[in-house]
Amino acid sequence: MGRVYNFSAGPAVLPEEVLKEAAEEILDYKGTGMSVMEMSHRSKAFETIMEEAEQDLRDLMNIPDNYKVLFLQGGASLQFAMLPMNLMKNKVADFIITGQWAKKAYEEAKIYGKANAIASSADKTFSYIPDCSDLPVSEDADYVYICENNTIYGTKFKTLPNTKGKTLVSDVSSCFLSEPVDVSKYGVIYGGVQKNVGPAGVVIVIIREDLITEDTLPGTPTMMKYKIHDDNKSLYNTPPAYGIYICGKVFKWLKKTGGLEAMKELNEKKAAILYDFLDQSEMFKGTVVKEDRSLMNVPFVTGSDELDSKFIKEAKAAGFENLKGHRSVGGMRASIYNAMPMEGVEKLASFMKKFEAENTKK
Ligand SMILES: *Cc1c(COP(=O)(O)O)cnc(C)c1O
């Protein structure tokens, strides 16, 4: 059994090269006689893994010196609480609700202070990004929160919201390292890595250093303070060591592939193959407003539940896995992250074309 084309939204496809390298090193990491899984997180070998991972990420994203990089646990979802606990000095934050993940972050923040939904695309099942050029940003907002790429609905912010000088916090879980970003425009960029970067269990938080303070909400657990992790260089307790090691390999793979500019070009080409097909198809339709389409998650429908199921079933039999849409929206979704080869997308488009021809009444 060979490898399938895995269109899962997350955990998702990783570069084959990275997996092979990890396999080669599984019993004996660089002459240490042990696996990275078995090694002390205080060892010299692991220290080097951490340092290189951070430096490679800094190089890839061009992270300014006044930003810290933290490798944490708890997934993106723990950040929904950690952010307000650390950043809500005035106990006010504004949220732009573009899907389930933004909504979850908003609901969680309500536990800790006043969370305001200042824009939303719920009226059209999150199929677009609202105009964020002149929002009623709260005078005393500690930050404005967005989910930059909406994994479930397949939309992406193409321009960042005008936060009127307030700190921007962005969940980039499903577009992490998919294209260049200007880190200086954000207060916090964070993401669970299992969508586009590595194995589940690691969340990376890139945070401007002035936002890391002792002044957290009363009752904030030690493990949920950015300060404690920053002071200890993400080694306050045992980090998700093996996950960080794989992320590090993915960073090196990205650098070798040409960095984020090259990745963006590739991702645009891959996405265009699917969107161009969807735009001319009589059977398959994209579900998102064109200008807000994600490069990473491509949802589509036939308009018939029966045909959708038939398609998913036949696609699976042909080696295209995990094309079923999120349980909350149905239809199909092809997640085409960095590690999805061009060939996988081309073959999927051909398969869709063939399916359409076979299932259209003459
Ligand atoms: C998957 C996802 C999450 C949740 O990630 P966990 O690591 O499972 O907590 C949050 N935000 C976005 C945008 C996601 O795609």
mmCIF file of C-alpha atoms and ligand atoms in Angstrom:
data_model
loop_
_atom_site.group_PDB
_atom_site.id
_atom_site.type_symbol
_atom_site.label_atom_id
_atom_site.label_comp_id
_atom_site.label_asym_id
_atom_site.label_seq_id
_atom_site.Cartn_x
_atom_site.Cartn_y
_atom_site.Cartn_z
ATOM 1 C CA MET A 1 0.000 0.000 0.000
ATOM 2 C CA GLY A 2 1.539 3.277 -1.085
ATOM 3 C CA ARG A 3 0.800 6.742 0.147
ATOM 4 C CA VAL A 4 -2.569 8.289 -0.670
ATOM 5 C CA TYR A 5 -3.318 11.874 -1.578
ATOM 6 C CA ASN A 6 -4.453 13.107 1.818
ATOM 7 C CA PHE A 7 -6.728 16.151 1.653
ATOM 8 C CA SER A 8 -7.405 16.180 5.398
ATOM 9 C CA ALA A 9 -7.936 19.579 7.043
ATOM 10 C CA GLY A 10 -5.822 18.529 10.005
ATOM 11 C CA PRO A 11 -3.873 16.644 11.135
ATOM 12 C CA ALA A 12 -2.745 16.809 7.576
ATOM 13 C CA VAL A 13 -0.209 15.817 4.967
ATOM 14 C CA LEU A 14 3.473 16.344 5.778
ATOM 15 C CA PRO A 15 6.371 16.427 3.309
ATOM 16 C CA GLU A 16 7.389 12.888 2.430
ATOM 17 C CA GLU A 17 11.029 13.900 2.621
ATOM 18 C CA VAL A 18 10.574 14.960 6.241
ATOM 19 C CA LEU A 19 8.860 11.709 7.180
ATOM 20 C CA LYS A 20 11.621 9.674 5.541
ATOM 21 C CA GLU A 21 14.321 11.605 7.349
ATOM 22 C CA ALA A 22 12.528 11.146 10.657
ATOM 23 C CA ALA A 23 12.221 7.429 9.928
ATOM 24 C CA GLU A 24 15.945 7.178 9.302
ATOM 25 C CA GLU A 25 16.674 8.882 12.606
ATOM 26 C CA ILE A 26 14.117 7.076 14.698
ATOM 27 C CA LEU A 27 16.446 4.614 16.436
ATOM 28 C CA ASP A 28 19.571 6.710 16.519
ATOM 29 C CA TYR A 29 19.389 10.476 16.244
ATOM 30 C CA LYS A 30 22.719 11.710 14.900
ATOM 31 C CA GLY A 31 24.848 9.243 16.811
ATOM 32 C CA THR A 32 23.193 9.795 20.178
ATOM 33 C CA GLY A 33 22.079 6.149 20.167
ATOM 34 C CA MET A 34 18.516 7.144 20.959
ATOM 35 C CA SER A 35 15.392 8.607 19.396
ATOM 36 C CA VAL A 36 14.463 12.263 19.909
ATOM 37 C CA MET A 37 11.397 10.797 21.660
ATOM 38 C CA GLU A 38 13.622 9.273 24.323
ATOM 39 C CA MET A 39 15.983 12.123 24.923
ATOM 40 C CA SER A 40 16.120 14.634 27.747
ATOM 41 C CA HIS A 41 14.690 17.980 26.752
ATOM 42 C CA ARG A 42 17.681 19.478 28.596
ATOM 43 C CA SER A 43 20.215 17.549 26.505
ATOM 44 C CA LYS A 44 22.654 19.257 24.174
ATOM 45 C CA ALA A 45 21.150 17.476 21.173
ATOM 46 C CA PHE A 46 17.644 18.688 21.948
ATOM 47 C CA GLU A 47 18.848 22.174 22.777
ATOM 48 C CA THR A 48 20.273 22.360 19.263
ATOM 49 C CA ILE A 49 16.974 21.117 17.778
ATOM 50 C CA MET A 50 15.077 23.887 19.589
ATOM 51 C CA GLU A 51 17.549 26.609 18.697
ATOM 52 C CA GLU A 52 17.632 25.657 15.042
ATOM 53 C CA ALA A 53 13.848 25.361 14.864
ATOM 54 C CA GLU A 54 13.407 28.845 16.269
ATOM 55 C CA GLN A 55 16.106 30.361 14.067
ATOM 56 C CA ASP A 56 14.769 28.706 10.914
ATOM 57 C CA LEU A 57 11.262 29.944 11.690
ATOM 58 C CA ARG A 58 12.645 33.438 12.295
ATOM 59 C CA ASP A 59 14.451 33.311 8.954
ATOM 60 C CA LEU A 60 11.401 32.024 7.083
ATOM 61 C CA MET A 61 8.963 34.586 8.500
ATOM 62 C CA ASN A 62 11.469 37.376 8.883
ATOM 63 C CA ILE A 63 10.432 37.735 12.525
ATOM 64 C CA PRO A 64 11.653 41.026 14.031
ATOM 65 C CA ASP A 65 13.895 40.851 17.122
ATOM 66 C CA ASN A 66 11.237 42.365 19.368
ATOM 67 C CA TYR A 67 9.006 39.306 18.858
ATOM 68 C CA LYS A 68 9.323 36.126 20.892
ATOM 69 C CA VAL A 69 8.675 32.647 19.536
ATOM 70 C CA LEU A 70 7.095 30.208 21.985
ATOM 71 C CA PHE A 71 6.580 26.482 21.399
ATOM 72 C CA LEU A 72 3.617 25.523 23.596
ATOM 73 C CA GLN A 73 1.013 22.809 24.054
ATOM 74 C CA GLY A 74 -2.753 22.660 24.317
ATOM 75 C CA GLY A 75 -3.446 23.256 20.652
ATOM 76 C CA ALA A 76 -4.837 26.439 19.185
ATOM 77 C CA SER A 77 -7.859 26.007 21.459
ATOM 78 C CA LEU A 78 -5.917 26.626 24.658
ATOM 79 C CA GLN A 79 -4.875 29.985 23.230
ATOM 80 C CA PHE A 80 -8.548 30.960 23.164
ATOM 81 C CA ALA A 81 -8.178 31.244 26.977
ATOM 82 C CA MET A 82 -4.490 32.066 27.275
ATOM 83 C CA LEU A 83 -4.846 35.178 25.128
ATOM 84 C CA PRO A 84 -7.467 36.898 27.277
ATOM 85 C CA MET A 85 -5.759 35.782 30.496
ATOM 86 C CA ASN A 86 -2.546 37.470 29.400
ATOM 87 C CA LEU A 87 -3.695 40.362 27.218
ATOM 88 C CA MET A 88 -7.003 41.566 28.670
ATOM 89 C CA LYS A 89 -5.665 44.359 30.862
ATOM 90 C CA ASN A 90 -8.865 46.394 30.371
ATOM 91 C CA LYS A 91 -10.909 43.221 30.127
ATOM 92 C CA VAL A 92 -12.152 44.191 26.670
ATOM 93 C CA ALA A 93 -11.474 42.561 23.312
ATOM 94 C CA ASP A 94 -13.081 42.868 19.883
ATOM 95 C CA PHE A 95 -13.710 39.870 17.646
ATOM 96 C CA ILE A 96 -14.372 39.498 13.934
ATOM 97 C CA ILE A 97 -16.474 36.400 13.580
ATOM 98 C CA THR A 98 -15.696 34.631 10.316
ATOM 99 C CA GLY A 99 -16.390 31.057 11.344
ATOM 100 C CA GLN A 100 -16.454 28.481 14.083
ATOM 101 C CA TRP A 101 -12.897 28.964 15.275
ATOM 102 C CA ALA A 102 -13.279 32.720 15.675
ATOM 103 C CA LYS A 103 -16.586 32.120 17.413
ATOM 104 C CA LYS A 104 -15.040 29.665 19.845
ATOM 105 C CA ALA A 105 -12.285 32.141 20.687
ATOM 106 C CA TYR A 106 -14.937 34.829 21.203
ATOM 107 C CA GLU A 107 -17.051 32.635 23.474
ATOM 108 C CA GLU A 108 -14.011 31.662 25.523
ATOM 109 C CA ALA A 109 -12.908 35.271 25.961
ATOM 110 C CA LYS A 110 -16.327 36.066 27.426
ATOM 111 C CA ILE A 111 -15.343 34.022 30.472
ATOM 112 C CA TYR A 112 -12.608 36.551 31.234
ATOM 113 C CA GLY A 113 -13.992 39.904 30.196
ATOM 114 C CA LYS A 114 -16.091 41.807 27.716
ATOM 115 C CA ALA A 115 -15.836 40.283 24.267
ATOM 116 C CA ASN A 116 -17.456 42.277 21.468
ATOM 117 C CA ALA A 117 -18.361 40.844 18.075
ATOM 118 C CA ILE A 118 -17.641 43.905 15.924
ATOM 119 C CA ALA A 119 -18.201 42.160 12.578
ATOM 120 C CA SER A 120 -19.490 38.819 11.389
ATOM 121 C CA SER A 121 -20.198 36.867 8.222
ATOM 122 C CA ALA A 122 -22.642 34.510 9.928
ATOM 123 C CA ASP A 123 -25.516 35.954 7.843
ATOM 124 C CA LYS A 124 -24.240 34.087 4.761
ATOM 125 C CA THR A 125 -22.865 30.963 6.479
ATOM 126 C CA PHE A 126 -19.386 32.478 6.678
ATOM 127 C CA SER A 127 -18.911 32.393 2.904
ATOM 128 C CA TYR A 128 -17.109 35.755 2.840
ATOM 129 C CA ILE A 129 -14.865 38.070 4.859
ATOM 130 C CA PRO A 130 -16.662 41.205 6.079
ATOM 131 C CA ASP A 131 -15.421 44.664 5.124
ATOM 132 C CA CYS A 132 -13.037 45.508 7.960
ATOM 133 C CA SER A 133 -11.858 48.924 6.812
ATOM 134 C CA ASP A 134 -13.887 50.956 9.285
ATOM 135 C CA LEU A 135 -15.179 48.842 12.155
ATOM 136 C CA PRO A 136 -16.525 50.119 15.473
ATOM 137 C CA VAL A 137 -13.339 49.130 17.329
ATOM 138 C CA SER A 138 -13.824 49.659 21.069
ATOM 139 C CA GLU A 139 -11.930 52.609 22.571
ATOM 140 C CA ASP A 140 -10.645 50.444 25.408
ATOM 141 C CA ALA A 141 -10.120 47.196 23.495
ATOM 142 C CA ASP A 142 -6.982 45.358 24.545
ATOM 143 C CA TYR A 143 -6.848 43.709 21.135
ATOM 144 C CA VAL A 144 -8.758 42.900 17.974
ATOM 145 C CA TYR A 145 -8.975 39.212 17.181
ATOM 146 C CA ILE A 146 -9.243 37.447 13.824
ATOM 147 C CA CYS A 147 -9.048 33.928 12.488
ATOM 148 C CA GLU A 148 -7.054 34.653 9.350
ATOM 149 C CA ASN A 149 -7.821 31.523 7.352
ATOM 150 C CA ASN A 150 -11.111 29.821 8.046
ATOM 151 C CA THR A 151 -10.367 26.135 7.778
ATOM 152 C CA ILE A 152 -13.975 24.980 7.754
ATOM 153 C CA TYR A 153 -15.499 27.554 5.400
ATOM 154 C CA GLY A 154 -12.497 28.191 3.133
ATOM 155 C CA THR A 155 -12.191 31.959 3.426
ATOM 156 C CA LYS A 156 -9.072 34.017 4.062
ATOM 157 C CA PHE A 157 -8.409 37.633 5.008
ATOM 158 C CA LYS A 158 -6.610 39.116 1.980
ATOM 159 C CA THR A 159 -6.180 42.419 3.758
ATOM 160 C CA LEU A 160 -5.837 42.732 7.505
ATOM 161 C CA PRO A 161 -8.553 44.650 9.369
ATOM 162 C CA ASN A 162 -8.073 48.281 10.249
ATOM 163 C CA THR A 163 -7.755 47.897 14.022
ATOM 164 C CA LYS A 164 -7.496 51.668 14.543
ATOM 165 C CA GLY A 165 -4.243 51.301 16.384
ATOM 166 C CA LYS A 166 -5.277 48.376 18.569
ATOM 167 C CA THR A 167 -3.168 45.228 18.824
ATOM 168 C CA LEU A 168 -4.050 42.617 16.222
ATOM 169 C CA VAL A 169 -4.189 38.980 17.350
ATOM 170 C CA SER A 170 -4.444 36.359 14.618
ATOM 171 C CA ASP A 171 -5.084 32.637 14.563
ATOM 172 C CA VAL A 172 -3.143 31.416 11.532
ATOM 173 C CA SER A 173 -3.448 27.682 12.249
ATOM 174 C CA SER A 174 -4.500 26.755 8.726
ATOM 175 C CA CYS A 175 -2.378 29.243 6.759
ATOM 176 C CA PHE A 176 0.812 29.131 8.823
ATOM 177 C CA LEU A 177 3.852 29.445 6.520
ATOM 178 C CA SER A 178 1.710 29.259 3.384
ATOM 179 C CA GLU A 179 2.851 32.709 2.227
ATOM 180 C CA PRO A 180 4.994 35.609 3.485
ATOM 181 C CA VAL A 181 3.561 37.770 6.281
ATOM 182 C CA ASP A 182 4.558 41.084 7.767
ATOM 183 C CA VAL A 183 4.881 40.040 11.403
ATOM 184 C CA SER A 184 5.223 43.660 12.537
ATOM 185 C CA LYS A 185 1.535 44.251 11.758
ATOM 186 C CA TYR A 186 0.493 41.865 14.514
ATOM 187 C CA GLY A 187 0.722 41.734 18.280
ATOM 188 C CA VAL A 188 0.306 37.974 18.320
ATOM 189 C CA ILE A 189 0.341 35.393 15.523
ATOM 190 C CA TYR A 190 -0.333 31.873 16.643
ATOM 191 C CA GLY A 191 -1.302 28.519 15.278
ATOM 192 C CA GLY A 192 -1.658 24.868 16.040
ATOM 193 C CA VAL A 193 0.904 23.202 13.786
ATOM 194 C CA GLN A 194 -1.090 20.148 12.734
ATOM 195 C CA LYS A 195 -2.636 21.896 9.739
ATOM 196 C CA ASN A 196 0.386 23.043 7.789
ATOM 197 C CA VAL A 197 3.556 22.606 9.821
ATOM 198 C CA GLY A 198 3.879 19.451 11.884
ATOM 199 C CA PRO A 199 2.278 16.835 14.108
ATOM 200 C CA ALA A 200 -0.514 17.713 16.544
ATOM 201 C CA GLY A 201 0.616 18.684 20.022
ATOM 202 C CA VAL A 202 2.545 21.865 19.290
ATOM 203 C CA VAL A 203 1.188 25.386 19.098
ATOM 204 C CA ILE A 204 3.517 28.180 18.051
ATOM 205 C CA VAL A 205 2.962 31.657 19.482
ATOM 206 C CA ILE A 206 4.796 34.612 17.960
ATOM 207 C CA ILE A 207 4.261 37.522 20.291
ATOM 208 C CA ARG A 208 5.567 41.098 20.507
ATOM 209 C CA GLU A 209 7.696 41.266 23.634
ATOM 210 C CA ASP A 210 5.923 44.219 25.252
ATOM 211 C CA LEU A 211 2.751 42.094 25.401
ATOM 212 C CA ILE A 212 4.487 39.587 27.666
ATOM 213 C CA THR A 213 4.025 40.872 31.214
ATOM 214 C CA GLU A 214 3.621 39.718 34.817
ATOM 215 C CA ASP A 215 0.253 41.417 34.782
ATOM 216 C CA THR A 216 -2.115 38.553 33.964
ATOM 217 C CA LEU A 217 -5.697 38.073 35.140
ATOM 218 C CA PRO A 218 -6.001 36.840 38.747
ATOM 219 C CA GLY A 219 -6.047 33.065 38.912
ATOM 220 C CA THR A 220 -4.088 32.553 35.683
ATOM 221 C CA PRO A 221 -2.342 29.182 36.029
ATOM 222 C CA THR A 222 1.453 29.303 35.822
ATOM 223 C CA MET A 223 1.400 27.132 32.726
ATOM 224 C CA MET A 224 -0.806 29.663 30.987
ATOM 225 C CA LYS A 225 1.453 32.659 31.446
ATOM 226 C CA TYR A 226 3.406 33.705 28.373
ATOM 227 C CA LYS A 227 6.005 35.184 30.716
ATOM 228 C CA ILE A 228 6.907 31.870 32.322
ATOM 229 C CA HIS A 229 7.395 30.219 28.914
ATOM 230 C CA ASP A 230 9.359 33.163 27.582
ATOM 231 C CA ASP A 231 11.608 33.332 30.665
ATOM 232 C CA ASN A 232 12.322 29.630 30.240
ATOM 233 C CA LYS A 233 12.722 29.640 26.442
ATOM 234 C CA SER A 234 9.756 27.261 26.066
ATOM 235 C CA LEU A 235 11.433 24.813 28.472
ATOM 236 C CA TYR A 236 9.575 25.628 31.680
ATOM 237 C CA ASN A 237 8.322 22.063 31.640
ATOM 238 C CA THR A 238 8.815 19.229 29.177
ATOM 239 C CA PRO A 239 7.895 20.600 25.767
ATOM 240 C CA PRO A 240 6.270 18.514 22.996
ATOM 241 C CA ALA A 241 9.780 17.531 22.000
ATOM 242 C CA TYR A 242 9.193 15.148 19.131
ATOM 243 C CA GLY A 243 6.634 17.476 17.570
ATOM 244 C CA ILE A 244 9.041 20.401 17.717
ATOM 245 C CA TYR A 245 11.701 18.231 16.098
ATOM 246 C CA ILE A 246 9.378 17.459 13.153
ATOM 247 C CA CYS A 247 8.380 21.141 12.862
ATOM 248 C CA GLY A 248 12.092 21.941 12.694
ATOM 249 C CA LYS A 249 12.494 19.546 9.795
ATOM 250 C CA VAL A 250 9.539 21.121 8.013
ATOM 251 C CA PHE A 251 11.134 24.569 8.450
ATOM 252 C CA LYS A 252 14.329 23.276 6.840
ATOM 253 C CA TRP A 253 12.297 21.722 4.024
ATOM 254 C CA LEU A 254 10.564 25.073 3.457
ATOM 255 C CA LYS A 255 13.881 26.919 3.370
ATOM 256 C CA LYS A 256 15.246 24.435 0.855
ATOM 257 C CA THR A 257 12.101 24.737 -1.258
ATOM 258 C CA GLY A 258 12.713 28.473 -1.568
ATOM 259 C CA GLY A 259 10.993 29.943 1.477
ATOM 260 C CA LEU A 260 7.573 31.507 1.770
ATOM 261 C CA GLU A 261 7.633 33.488 -1.506
ATOM 262 C CA ALA A 262 8.164 30.269 -3.426
ATOM 263 C CA MET A 263 5.568 28.512 -1.298
ATOM 264 C CA LYS A 264 3.004 31.219 -2.012
ATOM 265 C CA GLU A 265 3.575 30.906 -5.751
ATOM 266 C CA LEU A 266 3.180 27.163 -5.561
ATOM 267 C CA ASN A 267 0.079 27.418 -3.382
ATOM 268 C CA GLU A 268 -1.514 29.907 -5.783
ATOM 269 C CA LYS A 269 -0.875 27.562 -8.687
ATOM 270 C CA LYS A 270 -2.316 24.592 -6.827
ATOM 271 C CA ALA A 271 -5.415 26.469 -5.688
ATOM 272 C CA ALA A 272 -5.988 27.881 -9.193
ATOM 273 C CA ILE A 273 -6.189 24.361 -10.620
ATOM 274 C CA LEU A 274 -9.156 23.592 -8.374
ATOM 275 C CA TYR A 275 -10.841 26.997 -8.481
ATOM 276 C CA ASP A 276 -10.534 27.228 -12.283
ATOM 277 C CA PHE A 277 -12.135 23.830 -12.568
ATOM 278 C CA LEU A 278 -14.929 24.768 -10.132
ATOM 279 C CA ASP A 279 -15.632 28.015 -11.993
ATOM 280 C CA GLN A 280 -16.405 26.247 -15.260
ATOM 281 C CA SER A 281 -17.984 23.080 -13.878
ATOM 282 C CA GLU A 282 -21.729 22.537 -14.288
ATOM 283 C CA MET A 283 -21.780 20.069 -11.409
ATOM 284 C CA PHE A 284 -19.284 21.227 -8.783
ATOM 285 C CA LYS A 285 -19.520 24.674 -7.222
ATOM 286 C CA GLY A 286 -17.221 26.508 -4.856
ATOM 287 C CA THR A 287 -19.061 27.824 -1.802
ATOM 288 C CA VAL A 288 -17.053 30.972 -1.135
ATOM 289 C CA VAL A 289 -17.037 34.519 -2.529
ATOM 290 C CA LYS A 290 -14.219 34.589 -5.112
ATOM 291 C CA GLU A 291 -12.126 37.381 -3.665
ATOM 292 C CA ASP A 292 -12.042 35.771 -0.207
ATOM 293 C CA ARG A 293 -11.054 32.272 -1.278
ATOM 294 C CA SER A 294 -8.492 30.420 0.809
ATOM 295 C CA LEU A 295 -5.391 28.966 -0.837
ATOM 296 C CA MET A 296 -5.421 26.169 1.715
ATOM 297 C CA ASN A 297 -8.981 24.896 2.156
ATOM 298 C CA VAL A 298 -11.237 24.549 -0.867
ATOM 299 C CA PRO A 299 -14.843 23.651 -0.037
ATOM 300 C CA PHE A 300 -17.230 22.658 -2.829
ATOM 301 C CA VAL A 301 -20.605 21.016 -3.381
ATOM 302 C CA THR A 302 -22.598 19.367 -6.145
ATOM 303 C CA GLY A 303 -25.903 20.592 -4.771
ATOM 304 C CA SER A 304 -27.059 17.012 -4.200
ATOM 305 C CA ASP A 305 -26.284 15.086 -1.012
ATOM 306 C CA GLU A 306 -26.490 11.861 -2.954
ATOM 307 C CA LEU A 307 -23.933 12.939 -5.539
ATOM 308 C CA ASP A 308 -21.701 14.343 -2.788
ATOM 309 C CA SER A 309 -21.601 10.967 -1.030
ATOM 310 C CA LYS A 310 -21.053 9.132 -4.288
ATOM 311 C CA PHE A 311 -18.187 11.452 -5.133
ATOM 312 C CA ILE A 312 -16.524 11.083 -1.734
ATOM 313 C CA LYS A 313 -16.824 7.309 -1.908
ATOM 314 C CA GLU A 314 -15.438 6.990 -5.422
ATOM 315 C CA ALA A 315 -12.684 9.499 -4.726
ATOM 316 C CA LYS A 316 -11.594 7.478 -1.710
ATOM 317 C CA ALA A 317 -11.497 4.302 -3.762
ATOM 318 C CA ALA A 318 -9.288 6.142 -6.264
ATOM 319 C CA GLY A 319 -6.785 7.189 -3.578
ATOM 320 C CA PHE A 320 -8.062 10.675 -2.678
ATOM 321 C CA GLU A 321 -8.606 10.630 1.074
ATOM 322 C CA ASN A 322 -10.477 12.899 3.471
ATOM 323 C CA LEU A 323 -12.471 14.960 0.984
ATOM 324 C CA LYS A 324 -15.593 15.014 3.122
ATOM 325 C CA GLY A 325 -16.530 18.541 4.207
ATOM 326 C CA HIS A 326 -16.621 19.503 7.885
ATOM 327 C CA ARG A 327 -19.496 17.837 9.709
ATOM 328 C CA SER A 328 -21.114 21.239 10.261
ATOM 329 C CA VAL A 329 -21.297 22.186 6.566
ATOM 330 C CA GLY A 330 -21.356 18.968 4.541
ATOM 331 C CA GLY A 331 -20.289 18.752 0.905
ATOM 332 C CA MET A 332 -16.602 18.391 0.139
ATOM 333 C CA ARG A 333 -13.435 20.147 1.162
ATOM 334 C CA ALA A 334 -9.982 19.675 -0.304
ATOM 335 C CA SER A 335 -7.273 20.933 2.017
ATOM 336 C CA ILE A 336 -4.199 21.558 -0.095
ATOM 337 C CA TYR A 337 -1.540 22.563 2.397
ATOM 338 C CA ASN A 338 2.138 23.198 1.594
ATOM 339 C CA ALA A 339 3.003 19.520 1.552
ATOM 340 C CA MET A 340 0.270 18.508 -0.906
ATOM 341 C CA PRO A 341 2.117 17.932 -4.156
ATOM 342 C CA MET A 342 0.982 19.711 -7.346
ATOM 343 C CA GLU A 343 0.401 16.289 -8.846
ATOM 344 C CA GLY A 344 -2.165 15.484 -6.145
ATOM 345 C CA VAL A 345 -4.212 18.552 -7.019
ATOM 346 C CA GLU A 346 -3.950 17.952 -10.777
ATOM 347 C CA LYS A 347 -5.091 14.383 -10.352
ATOM 348 C CA LEU A 348 -7.993 15.439 -8.149
ATOM 349 C CA ALA A 349 -9.149 17.969 -10.746
ATOM 350 C CA SER A 350 -8.987 15.308 -13.487
ATOM 351 C CA PHE A 351 -10.899 12.919 -11.284
ATOM 352 C CA MET A 352 -13.611 15.533 -10.698
ATOM 353 C CA LYS A 353 -13.848 16.173 -14.421
ATOM 354 C CA LYS A 354 -14.238 12.471 -15.110
ATOM 355 C CA PHE A 355 -16.819 12.134 -12.338
ATOM 356 C CA GLU A 356 -18.791 15.013 -13.793
ATOM 357 C CA ALA A 357 -18.794 13.499 -17.277
ATOM 358 C CA GLU A 358 -19.873 10.100 -15.959
ATOM 359 C CA ASN A 359 -22.651 11.509 -13.820
ATOM 360 C CA THR A 360 -24.186 14.044 -16.179
ATOM 361 C CA LYS A 361 -27.283 12.948 -18.046
ATOM 362 C CA LYS A 362 -26.838 13.095 -21.766
HETATM 363 C C1 LIG B 1 -7.932 23.380 13.790
HETATM 364 C C2 LIG B 1 -8.056 24.804 14.155
HETATM 365 C C3 LIG B 1 -8.138 25.207 15.492
HETATM 366 C C4 LIG B 1 -8.162 24.230 16.647
HETATM 367 O O1 LIG B 1 -6.938 23.648 16.792
HETATM 368 P P1 LIG B 1 -6.627 22.664 18.003
HETATM 369 O O2 LIG B 1 -5.134 22.560 17.914
HETATM 370 O O3 LIG B 1 -7.323 21.384 17.714
HETATM 371 O O4 LIG B 1 -7.074 23.288 19.254
HETATM 372 C C5 LIG B 1 -8.218 26.552 15.752
HETATM 373 N N1 LIG B 1 -8.203 27.463 14.763
HETATM 374 C C6 LIG B 1 -8.118 27.106 13.472
HETATM 375 C C7 LIG B 1 -8.111 28.157 12.419
HETATM 376 C C8 LIG B 1 -8.046 25.766 13.124
HETATM 377 O O5 LIG B 1 -7.968 25.417 11.830
#
